[in-house]
Short mmCIF file of C-alpha atoms in Angstrom, two decimals:
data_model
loop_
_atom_site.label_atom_id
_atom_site.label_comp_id
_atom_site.label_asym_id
_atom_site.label_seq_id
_atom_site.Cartn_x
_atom_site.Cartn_y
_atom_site.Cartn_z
CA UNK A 1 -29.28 7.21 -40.24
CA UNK A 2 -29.44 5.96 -43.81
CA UNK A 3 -33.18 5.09 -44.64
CA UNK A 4 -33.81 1.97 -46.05
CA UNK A 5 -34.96 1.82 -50.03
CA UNK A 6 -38.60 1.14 -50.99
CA UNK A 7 -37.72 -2.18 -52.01
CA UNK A 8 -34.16 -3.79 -53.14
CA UNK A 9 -33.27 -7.75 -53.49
CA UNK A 10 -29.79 -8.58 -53.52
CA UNK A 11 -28.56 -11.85 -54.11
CA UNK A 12 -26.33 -12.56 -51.55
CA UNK A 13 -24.38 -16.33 -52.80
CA UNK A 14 -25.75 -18.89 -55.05
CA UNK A 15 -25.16 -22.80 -54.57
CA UNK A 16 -26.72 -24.64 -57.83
CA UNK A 17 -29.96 -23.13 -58.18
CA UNK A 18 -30.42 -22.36 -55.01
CA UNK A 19 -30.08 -18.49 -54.01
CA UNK A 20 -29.81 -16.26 -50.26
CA UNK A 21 -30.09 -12.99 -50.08
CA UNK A 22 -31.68 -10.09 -48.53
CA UNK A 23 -34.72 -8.27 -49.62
CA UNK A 24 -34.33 -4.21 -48.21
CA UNK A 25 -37.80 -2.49 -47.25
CA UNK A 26 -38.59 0.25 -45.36
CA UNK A 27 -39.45 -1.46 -42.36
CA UNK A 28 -36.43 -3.96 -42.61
CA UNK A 29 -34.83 -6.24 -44.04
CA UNK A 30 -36.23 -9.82 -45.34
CA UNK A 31 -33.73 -12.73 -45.20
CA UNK A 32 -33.91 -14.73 -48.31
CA UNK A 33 -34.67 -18.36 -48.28
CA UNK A 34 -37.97 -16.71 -46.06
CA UNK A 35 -40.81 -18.13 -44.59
CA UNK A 36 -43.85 -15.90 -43.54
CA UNK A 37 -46.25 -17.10 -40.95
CA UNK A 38 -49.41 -16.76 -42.11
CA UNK A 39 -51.90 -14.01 -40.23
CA UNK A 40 -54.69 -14.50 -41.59
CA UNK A 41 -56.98 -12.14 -40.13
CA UNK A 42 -54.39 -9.77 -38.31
CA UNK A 43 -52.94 -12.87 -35.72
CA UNK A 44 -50.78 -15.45 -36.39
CA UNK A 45 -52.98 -17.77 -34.50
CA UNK A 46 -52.01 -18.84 -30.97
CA UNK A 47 -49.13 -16.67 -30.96
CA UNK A 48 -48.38 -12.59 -29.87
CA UNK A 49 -46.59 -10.92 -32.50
CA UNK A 50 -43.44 -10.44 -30.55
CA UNK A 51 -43.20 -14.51 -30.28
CA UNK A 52 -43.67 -14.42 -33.79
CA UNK A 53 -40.57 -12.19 -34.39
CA UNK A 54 -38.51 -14.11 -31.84
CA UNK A 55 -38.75 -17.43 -33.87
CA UNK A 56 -36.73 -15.49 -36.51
CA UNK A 57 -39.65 -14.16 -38.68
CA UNK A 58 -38.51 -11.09 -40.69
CA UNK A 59 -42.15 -10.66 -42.47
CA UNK A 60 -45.50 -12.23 -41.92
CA UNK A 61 -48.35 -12.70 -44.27
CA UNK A 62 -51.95 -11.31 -43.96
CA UNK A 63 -55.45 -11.88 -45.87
CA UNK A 64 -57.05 -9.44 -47.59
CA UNK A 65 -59.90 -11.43 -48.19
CA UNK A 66 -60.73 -12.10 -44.28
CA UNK A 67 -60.00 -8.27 -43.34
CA UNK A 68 -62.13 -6.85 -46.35
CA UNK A 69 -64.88 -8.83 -44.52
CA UNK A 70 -64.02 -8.31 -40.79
CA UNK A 71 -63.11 -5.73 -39.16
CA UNK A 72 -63.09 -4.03 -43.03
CA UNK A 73 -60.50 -2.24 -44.44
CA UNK A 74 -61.33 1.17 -44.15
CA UNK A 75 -62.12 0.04 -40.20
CA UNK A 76 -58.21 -1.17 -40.31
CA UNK A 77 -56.82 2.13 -42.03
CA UNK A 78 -58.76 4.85 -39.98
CA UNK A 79 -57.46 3.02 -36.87
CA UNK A 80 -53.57 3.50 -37.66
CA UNK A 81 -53.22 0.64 -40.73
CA UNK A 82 -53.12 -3.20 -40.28
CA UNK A 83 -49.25 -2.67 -38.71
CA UNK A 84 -50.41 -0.60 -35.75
CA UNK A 85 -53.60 -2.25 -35.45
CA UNK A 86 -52.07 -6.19 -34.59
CA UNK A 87 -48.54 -4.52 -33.26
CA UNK A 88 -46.51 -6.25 -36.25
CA UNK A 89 -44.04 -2.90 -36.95
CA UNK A 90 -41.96 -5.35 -39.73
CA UNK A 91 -43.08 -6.43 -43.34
CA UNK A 92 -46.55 -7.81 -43.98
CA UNK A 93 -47.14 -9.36 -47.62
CA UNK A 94 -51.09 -9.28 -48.23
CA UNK A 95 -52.44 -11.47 -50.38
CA UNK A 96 -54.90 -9.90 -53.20
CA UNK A 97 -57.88 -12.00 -51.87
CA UNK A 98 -58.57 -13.88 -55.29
CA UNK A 99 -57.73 -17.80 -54.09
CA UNK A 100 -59.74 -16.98 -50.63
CA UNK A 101 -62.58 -16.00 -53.02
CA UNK A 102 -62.94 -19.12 -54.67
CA UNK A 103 -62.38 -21.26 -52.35
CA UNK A 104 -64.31 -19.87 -49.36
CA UNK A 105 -66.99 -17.86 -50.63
CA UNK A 106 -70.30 -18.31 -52.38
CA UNK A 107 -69.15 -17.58 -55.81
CA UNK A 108 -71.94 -15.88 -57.79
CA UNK A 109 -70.37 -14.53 -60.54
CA UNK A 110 -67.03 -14.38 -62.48
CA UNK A 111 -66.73 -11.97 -64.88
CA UNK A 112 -63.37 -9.71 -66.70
CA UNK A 113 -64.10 -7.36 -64.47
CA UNK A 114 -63.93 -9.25 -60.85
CA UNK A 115 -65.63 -11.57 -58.71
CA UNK A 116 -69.19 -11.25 -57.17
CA UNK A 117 -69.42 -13.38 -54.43
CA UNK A 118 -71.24 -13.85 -51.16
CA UNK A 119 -69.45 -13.51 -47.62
CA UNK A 120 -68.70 -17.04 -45.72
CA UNK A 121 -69.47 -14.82 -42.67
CA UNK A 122 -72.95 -13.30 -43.09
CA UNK A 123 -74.18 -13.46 -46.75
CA UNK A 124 -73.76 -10.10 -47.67
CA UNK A 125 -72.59 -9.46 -51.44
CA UNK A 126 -69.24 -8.38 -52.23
CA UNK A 127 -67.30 -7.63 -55.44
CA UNK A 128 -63.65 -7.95 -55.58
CA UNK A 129 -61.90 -6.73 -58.99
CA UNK A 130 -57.95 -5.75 -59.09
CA UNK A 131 -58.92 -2.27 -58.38
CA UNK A 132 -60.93 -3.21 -55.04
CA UNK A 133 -58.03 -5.20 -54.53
CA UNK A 134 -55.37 -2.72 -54.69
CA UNK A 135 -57.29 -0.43 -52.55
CA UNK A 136 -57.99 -2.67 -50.13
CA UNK A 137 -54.31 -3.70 -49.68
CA UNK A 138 -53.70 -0.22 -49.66
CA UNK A 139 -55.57 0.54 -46.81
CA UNK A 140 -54.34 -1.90 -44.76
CA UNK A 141 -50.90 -0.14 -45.50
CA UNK A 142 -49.44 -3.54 -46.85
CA UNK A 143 -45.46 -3.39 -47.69
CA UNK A 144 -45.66 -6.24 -50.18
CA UNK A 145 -48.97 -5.94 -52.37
CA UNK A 146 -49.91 -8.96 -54.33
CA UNK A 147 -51.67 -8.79 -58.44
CA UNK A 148 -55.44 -9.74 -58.45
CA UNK A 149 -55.55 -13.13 -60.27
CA UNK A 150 -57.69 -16.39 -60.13
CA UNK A 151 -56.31 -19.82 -59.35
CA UNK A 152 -58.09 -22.44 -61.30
CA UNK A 153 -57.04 -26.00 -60.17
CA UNK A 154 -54.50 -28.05 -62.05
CA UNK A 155 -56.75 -30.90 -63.25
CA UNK A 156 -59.05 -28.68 -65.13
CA UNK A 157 -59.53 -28.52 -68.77
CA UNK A 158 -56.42 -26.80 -70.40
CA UNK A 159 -58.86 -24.34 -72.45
CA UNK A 160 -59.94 -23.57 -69.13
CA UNK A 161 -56.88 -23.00 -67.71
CA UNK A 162 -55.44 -20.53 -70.37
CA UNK A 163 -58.50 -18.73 -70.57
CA UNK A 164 -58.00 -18.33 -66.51
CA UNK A 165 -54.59 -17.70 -67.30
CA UNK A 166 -54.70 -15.22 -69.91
CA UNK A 167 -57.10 -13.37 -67.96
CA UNK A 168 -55.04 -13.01 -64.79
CA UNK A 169 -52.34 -11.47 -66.84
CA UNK A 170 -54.89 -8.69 -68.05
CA UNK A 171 -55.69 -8.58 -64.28
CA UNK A 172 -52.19 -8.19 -63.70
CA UNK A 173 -51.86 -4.83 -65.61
CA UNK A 174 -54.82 -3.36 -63.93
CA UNK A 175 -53.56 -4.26 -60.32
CA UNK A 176 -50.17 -2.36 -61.92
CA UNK A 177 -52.30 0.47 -63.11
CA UNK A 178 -54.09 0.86 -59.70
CA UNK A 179 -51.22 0.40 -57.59
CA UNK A 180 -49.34 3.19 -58.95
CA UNK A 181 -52.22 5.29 -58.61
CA UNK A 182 -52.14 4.71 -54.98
CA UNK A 183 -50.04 7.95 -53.95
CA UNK A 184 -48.27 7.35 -50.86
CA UNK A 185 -48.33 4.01 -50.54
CA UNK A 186 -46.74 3.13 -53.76
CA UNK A 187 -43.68 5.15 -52.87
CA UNK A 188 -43.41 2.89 -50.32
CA UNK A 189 -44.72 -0.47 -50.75
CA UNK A 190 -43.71 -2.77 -53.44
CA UNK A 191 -46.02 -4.90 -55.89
CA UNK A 192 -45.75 -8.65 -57.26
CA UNK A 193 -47.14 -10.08 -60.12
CA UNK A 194 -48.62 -13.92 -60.13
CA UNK A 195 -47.62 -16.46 -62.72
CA UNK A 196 -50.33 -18.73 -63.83
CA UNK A 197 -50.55 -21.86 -66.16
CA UNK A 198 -51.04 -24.52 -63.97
CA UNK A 199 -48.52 -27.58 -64.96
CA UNK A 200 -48.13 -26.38 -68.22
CA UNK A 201 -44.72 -25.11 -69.23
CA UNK A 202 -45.68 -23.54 -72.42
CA UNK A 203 -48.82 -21.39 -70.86
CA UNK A 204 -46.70 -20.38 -68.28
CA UNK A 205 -43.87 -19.02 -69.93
CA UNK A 206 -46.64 -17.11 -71.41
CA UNK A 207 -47.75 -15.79 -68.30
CA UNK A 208 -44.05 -15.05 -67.10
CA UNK A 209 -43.55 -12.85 -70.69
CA UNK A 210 -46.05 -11.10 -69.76
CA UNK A 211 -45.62 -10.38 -66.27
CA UNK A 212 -42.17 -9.18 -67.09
CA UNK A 213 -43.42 -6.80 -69.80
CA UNK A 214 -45.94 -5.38 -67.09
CA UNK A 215 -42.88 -5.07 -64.27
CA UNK A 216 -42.88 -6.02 -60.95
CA UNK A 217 -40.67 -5.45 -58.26
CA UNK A 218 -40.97 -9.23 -57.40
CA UNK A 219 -42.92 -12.59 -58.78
CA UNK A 220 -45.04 -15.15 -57.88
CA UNK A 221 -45.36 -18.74 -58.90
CA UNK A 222 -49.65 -19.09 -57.99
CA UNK A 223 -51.56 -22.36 -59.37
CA UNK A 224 -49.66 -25.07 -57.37
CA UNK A 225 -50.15 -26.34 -53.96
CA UNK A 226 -53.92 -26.53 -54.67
CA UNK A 227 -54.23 -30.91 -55.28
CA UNK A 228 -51.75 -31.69 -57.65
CA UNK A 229 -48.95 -33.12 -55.12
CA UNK A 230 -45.14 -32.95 -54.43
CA UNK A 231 -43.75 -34.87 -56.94
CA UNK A 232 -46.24 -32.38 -59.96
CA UNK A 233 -45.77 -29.42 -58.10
CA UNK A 234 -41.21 -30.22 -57.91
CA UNK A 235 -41.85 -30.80 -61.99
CA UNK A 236 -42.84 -27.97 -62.71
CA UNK A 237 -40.92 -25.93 -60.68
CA UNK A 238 -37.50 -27.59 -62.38
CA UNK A 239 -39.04 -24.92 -64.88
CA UNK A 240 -41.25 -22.48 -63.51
CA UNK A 241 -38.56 -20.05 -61.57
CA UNK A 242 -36.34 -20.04 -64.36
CA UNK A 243 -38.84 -18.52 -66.79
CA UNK A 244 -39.08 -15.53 -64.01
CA UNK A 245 -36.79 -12.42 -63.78
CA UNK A 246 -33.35 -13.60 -62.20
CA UNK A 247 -33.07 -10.55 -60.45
CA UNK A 248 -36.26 -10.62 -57.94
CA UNK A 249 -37.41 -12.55 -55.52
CA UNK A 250 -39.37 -15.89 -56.39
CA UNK A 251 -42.49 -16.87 -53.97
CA UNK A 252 -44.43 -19.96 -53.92
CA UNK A 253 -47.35 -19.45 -52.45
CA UNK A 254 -49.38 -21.57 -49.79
CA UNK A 255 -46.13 -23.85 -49.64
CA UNK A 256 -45.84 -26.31 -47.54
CA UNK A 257 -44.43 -29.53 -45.59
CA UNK A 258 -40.69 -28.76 -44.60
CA UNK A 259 -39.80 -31.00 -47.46
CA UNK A 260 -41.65 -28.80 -49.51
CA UNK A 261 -39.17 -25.99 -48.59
CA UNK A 262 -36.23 -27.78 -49.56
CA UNK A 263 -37.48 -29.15 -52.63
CA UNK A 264 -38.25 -26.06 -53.84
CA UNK A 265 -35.33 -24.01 -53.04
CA UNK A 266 -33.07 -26.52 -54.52
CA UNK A 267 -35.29 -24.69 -57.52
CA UNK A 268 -34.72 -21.46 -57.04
CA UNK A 269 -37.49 -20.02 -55.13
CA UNK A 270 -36.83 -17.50 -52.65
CA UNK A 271 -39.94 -16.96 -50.42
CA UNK A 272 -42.90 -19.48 -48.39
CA UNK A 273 -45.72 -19.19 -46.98
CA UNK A 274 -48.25 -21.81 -45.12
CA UNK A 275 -50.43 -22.18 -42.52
CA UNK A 276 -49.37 -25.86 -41.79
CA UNK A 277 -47.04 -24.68 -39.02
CA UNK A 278 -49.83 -22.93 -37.18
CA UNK A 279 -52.65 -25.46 -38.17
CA UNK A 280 -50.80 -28.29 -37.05
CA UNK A 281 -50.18 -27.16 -33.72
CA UNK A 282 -53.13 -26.58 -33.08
CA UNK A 283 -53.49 -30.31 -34.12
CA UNK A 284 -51.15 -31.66 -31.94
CA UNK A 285 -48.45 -31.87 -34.61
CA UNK A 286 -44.85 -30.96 -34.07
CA UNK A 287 -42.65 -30.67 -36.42
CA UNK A 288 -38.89 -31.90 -36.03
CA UNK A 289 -35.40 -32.40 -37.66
CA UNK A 290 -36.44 -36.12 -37.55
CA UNK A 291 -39.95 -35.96 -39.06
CA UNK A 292 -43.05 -34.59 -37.68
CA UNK A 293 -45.00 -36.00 -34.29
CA UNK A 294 -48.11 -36.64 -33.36
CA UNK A 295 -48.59 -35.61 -29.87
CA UNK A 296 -52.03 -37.38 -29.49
CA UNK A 297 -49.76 -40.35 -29.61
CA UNK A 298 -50.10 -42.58 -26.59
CA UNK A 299 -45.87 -43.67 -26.96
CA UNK A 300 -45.49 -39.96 -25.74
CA UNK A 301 -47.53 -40.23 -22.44
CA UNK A 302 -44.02 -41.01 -20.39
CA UNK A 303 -42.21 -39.03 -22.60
CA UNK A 304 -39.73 -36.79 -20.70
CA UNK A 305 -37.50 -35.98 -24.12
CA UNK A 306 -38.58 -32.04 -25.55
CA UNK A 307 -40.13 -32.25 -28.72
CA UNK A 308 -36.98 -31.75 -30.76
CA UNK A 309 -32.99 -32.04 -28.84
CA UNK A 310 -31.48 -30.30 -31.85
CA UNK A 311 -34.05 -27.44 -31.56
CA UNK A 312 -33.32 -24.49 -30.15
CA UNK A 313 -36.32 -22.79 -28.89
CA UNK A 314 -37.62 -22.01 -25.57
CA UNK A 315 -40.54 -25.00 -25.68
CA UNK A 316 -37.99 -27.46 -26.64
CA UNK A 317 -36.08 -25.92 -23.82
CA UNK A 318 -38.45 -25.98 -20.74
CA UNK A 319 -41.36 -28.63 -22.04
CA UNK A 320 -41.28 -32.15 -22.13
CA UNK A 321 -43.45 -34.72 -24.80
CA UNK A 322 -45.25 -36.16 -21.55
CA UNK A 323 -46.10 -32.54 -21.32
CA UNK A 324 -47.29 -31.76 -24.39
CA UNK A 325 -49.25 -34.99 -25.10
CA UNK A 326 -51.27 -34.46 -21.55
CA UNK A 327 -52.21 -30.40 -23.13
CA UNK A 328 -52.91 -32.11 -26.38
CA UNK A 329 -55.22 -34.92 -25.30
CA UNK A 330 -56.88 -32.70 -22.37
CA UNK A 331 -57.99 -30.26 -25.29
CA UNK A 332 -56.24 -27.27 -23.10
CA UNK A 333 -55.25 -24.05 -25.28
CA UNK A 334 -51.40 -23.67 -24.19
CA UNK A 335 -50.76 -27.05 -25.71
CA UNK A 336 -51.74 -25.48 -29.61
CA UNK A 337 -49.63 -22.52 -28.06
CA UNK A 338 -46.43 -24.36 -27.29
CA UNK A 339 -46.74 -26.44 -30.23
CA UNK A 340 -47.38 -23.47 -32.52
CA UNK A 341 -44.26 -21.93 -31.16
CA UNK A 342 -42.06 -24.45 -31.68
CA UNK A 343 -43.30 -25.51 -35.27
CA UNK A 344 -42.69 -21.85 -36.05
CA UNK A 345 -39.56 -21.54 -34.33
CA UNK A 346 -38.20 -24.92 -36.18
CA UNK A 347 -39.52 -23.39 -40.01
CA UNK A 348 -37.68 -20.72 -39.06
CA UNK A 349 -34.50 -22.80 -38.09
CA UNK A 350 -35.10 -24.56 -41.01
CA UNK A 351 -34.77 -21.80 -43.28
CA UNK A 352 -31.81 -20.09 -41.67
CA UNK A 353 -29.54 -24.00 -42.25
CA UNK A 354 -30.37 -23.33 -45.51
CA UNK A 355 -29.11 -20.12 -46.01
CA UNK A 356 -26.08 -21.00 -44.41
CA UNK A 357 -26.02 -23.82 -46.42
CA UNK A 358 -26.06 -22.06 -49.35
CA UNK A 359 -23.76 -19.52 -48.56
CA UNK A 360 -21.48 -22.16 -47.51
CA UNK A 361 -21.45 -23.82 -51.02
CA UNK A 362 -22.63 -26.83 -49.31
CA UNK A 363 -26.86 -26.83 -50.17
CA UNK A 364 -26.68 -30.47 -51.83
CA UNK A 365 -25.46 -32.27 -48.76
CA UNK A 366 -28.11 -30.19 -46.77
CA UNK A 367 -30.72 -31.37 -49.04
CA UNK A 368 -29.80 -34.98 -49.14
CA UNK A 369 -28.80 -35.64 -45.19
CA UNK A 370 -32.36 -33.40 -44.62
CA UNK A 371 -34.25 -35.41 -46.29
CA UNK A 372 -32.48 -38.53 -45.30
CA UNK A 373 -33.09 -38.12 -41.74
CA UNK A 374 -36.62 -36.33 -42.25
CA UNK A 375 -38.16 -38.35 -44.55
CA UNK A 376 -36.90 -42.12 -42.51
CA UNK A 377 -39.78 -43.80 -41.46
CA UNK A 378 -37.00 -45.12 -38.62
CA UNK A 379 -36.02 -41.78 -38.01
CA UNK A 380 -39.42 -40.88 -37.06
CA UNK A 381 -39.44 -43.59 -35.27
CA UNK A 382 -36.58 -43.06 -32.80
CA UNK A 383 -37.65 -39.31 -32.33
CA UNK A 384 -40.60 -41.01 -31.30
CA UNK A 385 -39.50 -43.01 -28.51
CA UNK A 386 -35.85 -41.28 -27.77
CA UNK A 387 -36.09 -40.43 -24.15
CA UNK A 388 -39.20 -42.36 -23.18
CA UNK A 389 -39.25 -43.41 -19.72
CA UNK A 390 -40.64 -47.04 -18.36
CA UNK A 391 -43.81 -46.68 -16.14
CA UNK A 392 -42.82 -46.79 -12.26
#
C-alpha cells in the first residue's frame, strides 16, 4: 500500500475563482471546499467523534490555547498525542493559541518575544511565544500546525495595525524556524503561515510577500471575522486570496454563517472553520437550505416536518420540529445533541454542493439560487411553518 505524502494540495477543477481539490496527508485525505468542526478542547461539543466523521468531516480543528491550560500538553503527548487521546485517527489543524490569548485571557504583557498572560481558568501565569507554540502543537501531534501571530481588530489605528502586522511576520519565521526543528513531527505534519493587515490591501500584500519568502506548505487569511462584518470582510477578500500562493490551500479562519461559506469561496478560499454550527445547537438553532430556525419558536410546537426535507441526515430522518422544540424549551441535553448533528451534518452538505458545483462548471448558479432561497425572509418563513399541523 502506497503511503500517503506529508502534505500535497491538488487542485482538482476551477469554476471562476472558485477552486476543489484534495489536500493528501498522512492520515487522509482533506476534500477541498472543507469545513472543520471546531474541538476546542479535544470534543467537538455534544458530539462523539465517530458522529463527527459521519457528517462528512475529513479534518477537525483543535485549540492549543485551551489544551496548553487543561489537561496540558505534555499530559496530552505522554498519553498517546491529542489523536489517541479524543479517538479522532483523521487530520486535526491546531490553532497556535495567539487569538485565544487575547481574547480570553488576562493579558499582562505583550512583548517581541510572546505573550504573558494569566489563565481564564485559575490565574496562573503563562507565556506563549512562537517557540512555546510550536512545541506545544507538537506535542499534541497536530497534522496541520498553525504560525504564532496576534490578531489586532480591524477598527484599530492603522500604525497599530502594521506594527501588529509586521510583527506577526517576524513571528512567522520563528514558528518556521521552530517547526523544522521539531524532528519527527515535521516530517510529518505540515505548517501554515497567517496573513495579517486587517482591511488594508497594501499592508497585506506585505504580509503575503513575506509569508511566501518564509514558505509554507499552506496560508492563512487571520484578522477578519473579529467585528468588521460580511459585507468588509467579502471586500477584502475580492483581494486577499489572490495576493497568496495559487498553489496551496487558502483558510479563513473562525468563518462563519453558511453565507459566509459561499461568499467566500466564490473568492477563492479553500478551507473554514467555526464554532457557530456547534454553538448554535446548543442554542436551539438549526440551520437549513431555507435559512436557519429557531427552535425555541412557539410556530414549531405542532410541528411534525424534520428540521430540513432536503437534508439528508439521520435527525432530519427520524426527528420531528415538535420534537426538537419540546428538547429545546425543556432545557434537556439530546436536544443541543440532535441539533448539533444536524447543523454539522448540513455544513457538511453544504460544502460537498459546492464542490460539485464547482467541478460541474456550474458554482454561479449555486451561489445565486443559495442565496436566493437562504437569504428570503419568505423562505424562512415557509420552512418555518411547512408541515405544521392544526391543534386537535
Amino acid at each position: 500500500m502506497t503511503q500517503q505524502p506529508r502534505f500535497h494540495f491538488r487542485i482538482e477543477a476551477t469554476d471562476g475563482k472558485a477552486r476543489t481539490g484534495r489536500i493528501a496527508m498522512r492520515r487522509g485525505e482533506i476534500r477541498t471546499p472543507a469545513f472543520m468542526p471546531v474541538g476546542t478542547a479535544a470534543t467537538v461539543k455534544a458530539m462523539k467523534p465517530e458522529s463527527v466523521r459521519a457528517t462528512g468531516a475529513d479534518i477537525i480543528l483543535g485549540n492549543t490555547y485551551h489544551l496548553m491550560l487543561r489537561p496540558g500538553a505534555e499530559r496530552v503527548a505522554r498519553l498517546g498525542g491529542l489523536h489517541r487521546f479524543m479517538n479522532w485517527d483523521r487530520p486535526i489543524l491546531t490553532d497556535s493559541g495567539g487569538y485565544q490569548v487575547m481574547s480570553l485571557s488576562d493579558l499582562t504583557k505583550l512583548t517581541e518575544k510572546g505573550v504573558e498572560f494569566r489563565s481564564h481558568i485559575d490565574g496562573s501565569r503563562h507565556m506563549l511565544t512562537p517557540e512555546r507554540s510550536m512545541e506545544i502543537q507538537c506535542l499534541l501531534g497536530s497534522d496541520i500546525v498553525m504560525a504564532f501571530d496576534e490578531c489586532p481588530r480591524a477598527d484599530r489605528p492603522m500604525a497599530e495595525i502594521e506594527a501588529s502586522m509586521e510583527m506577526s511576520m517576524r513571528w512567522a519565521q520563528r514558528s518556521r524556524d521552530a517547526f523544522d526543528a521539531g524532528g519527527e513531527h515535521a516530517e510529518n505534519a505540515a505548517l501554515f503561515g497567517i496573513q495579517q493587515g486587517a482591511l488594508d490591501e497594501s499592508l497585506r500584500a506585505r504580509s503575503a510577500e513575506a509569508l511566501r519568502a518564509i514558505g509554507f506548505d499552506g496560508y492563512a487569511i487571520g484578522g477578519l471575522a473579529v467585528g468588521e462584518g460580511q459585507e468588509a470582510m467579502f471586500a477584502t477578500l475580492d483581494f486577499a486570496p489572490g495576493q497568496l500562493p495559487e498553489d496551496a490551500p487558502r483558510y479563513l479562519m473562525g468563518v462563519g454563517k453558511p453565507d459566509d461559506l459561499v461568499g467566500a469561496v466564490a473568492r477563492g478560499v479553500d478551507m473554514f472553520d467555526c464554532v457557530l454550527p456547534t454553538r448554535s445547537g446548543r442554542n436551539g438553532q438549526a440551520f437549513t437550505w431555507s435559512g436557519p430556525l429557531n427552535l425555541r419558536n412557539a410556530g414549531h410546537a405542532e410541528d411534525t416536518a424534520p428540521l430540513d426535507e432536503r437534508c439528508e441526515c439521520a435527525v432530519c430522518g427520524t426527528y420531528s420540529r415538535a420534537y426538537l422544540h419540546h428538547l429545546t424549551k425543556a432545557g434537556e441535553m439530546l436536544g443541543a445533541m440532535l441539533l448539533t448533528e444536524h447543523n454539522l451534518a448540513f455544513y457538511q452538505q453544504l460544502m460537498a454542493a459546492m464542490r460539485k458545483a464547482i467541478a460541474e462548471g456550474a458554482f454561479e448558479k449555486f451561489r445565486v439560487d443559495f442565496l436566493s432561497e437562504y437569504g428570503s425572509t419568505c423562505g424562512r418563513e415557509r420552512a418555518t411553518t411547512r408541515g405544521k399541523q392544526a391543534p386537535s
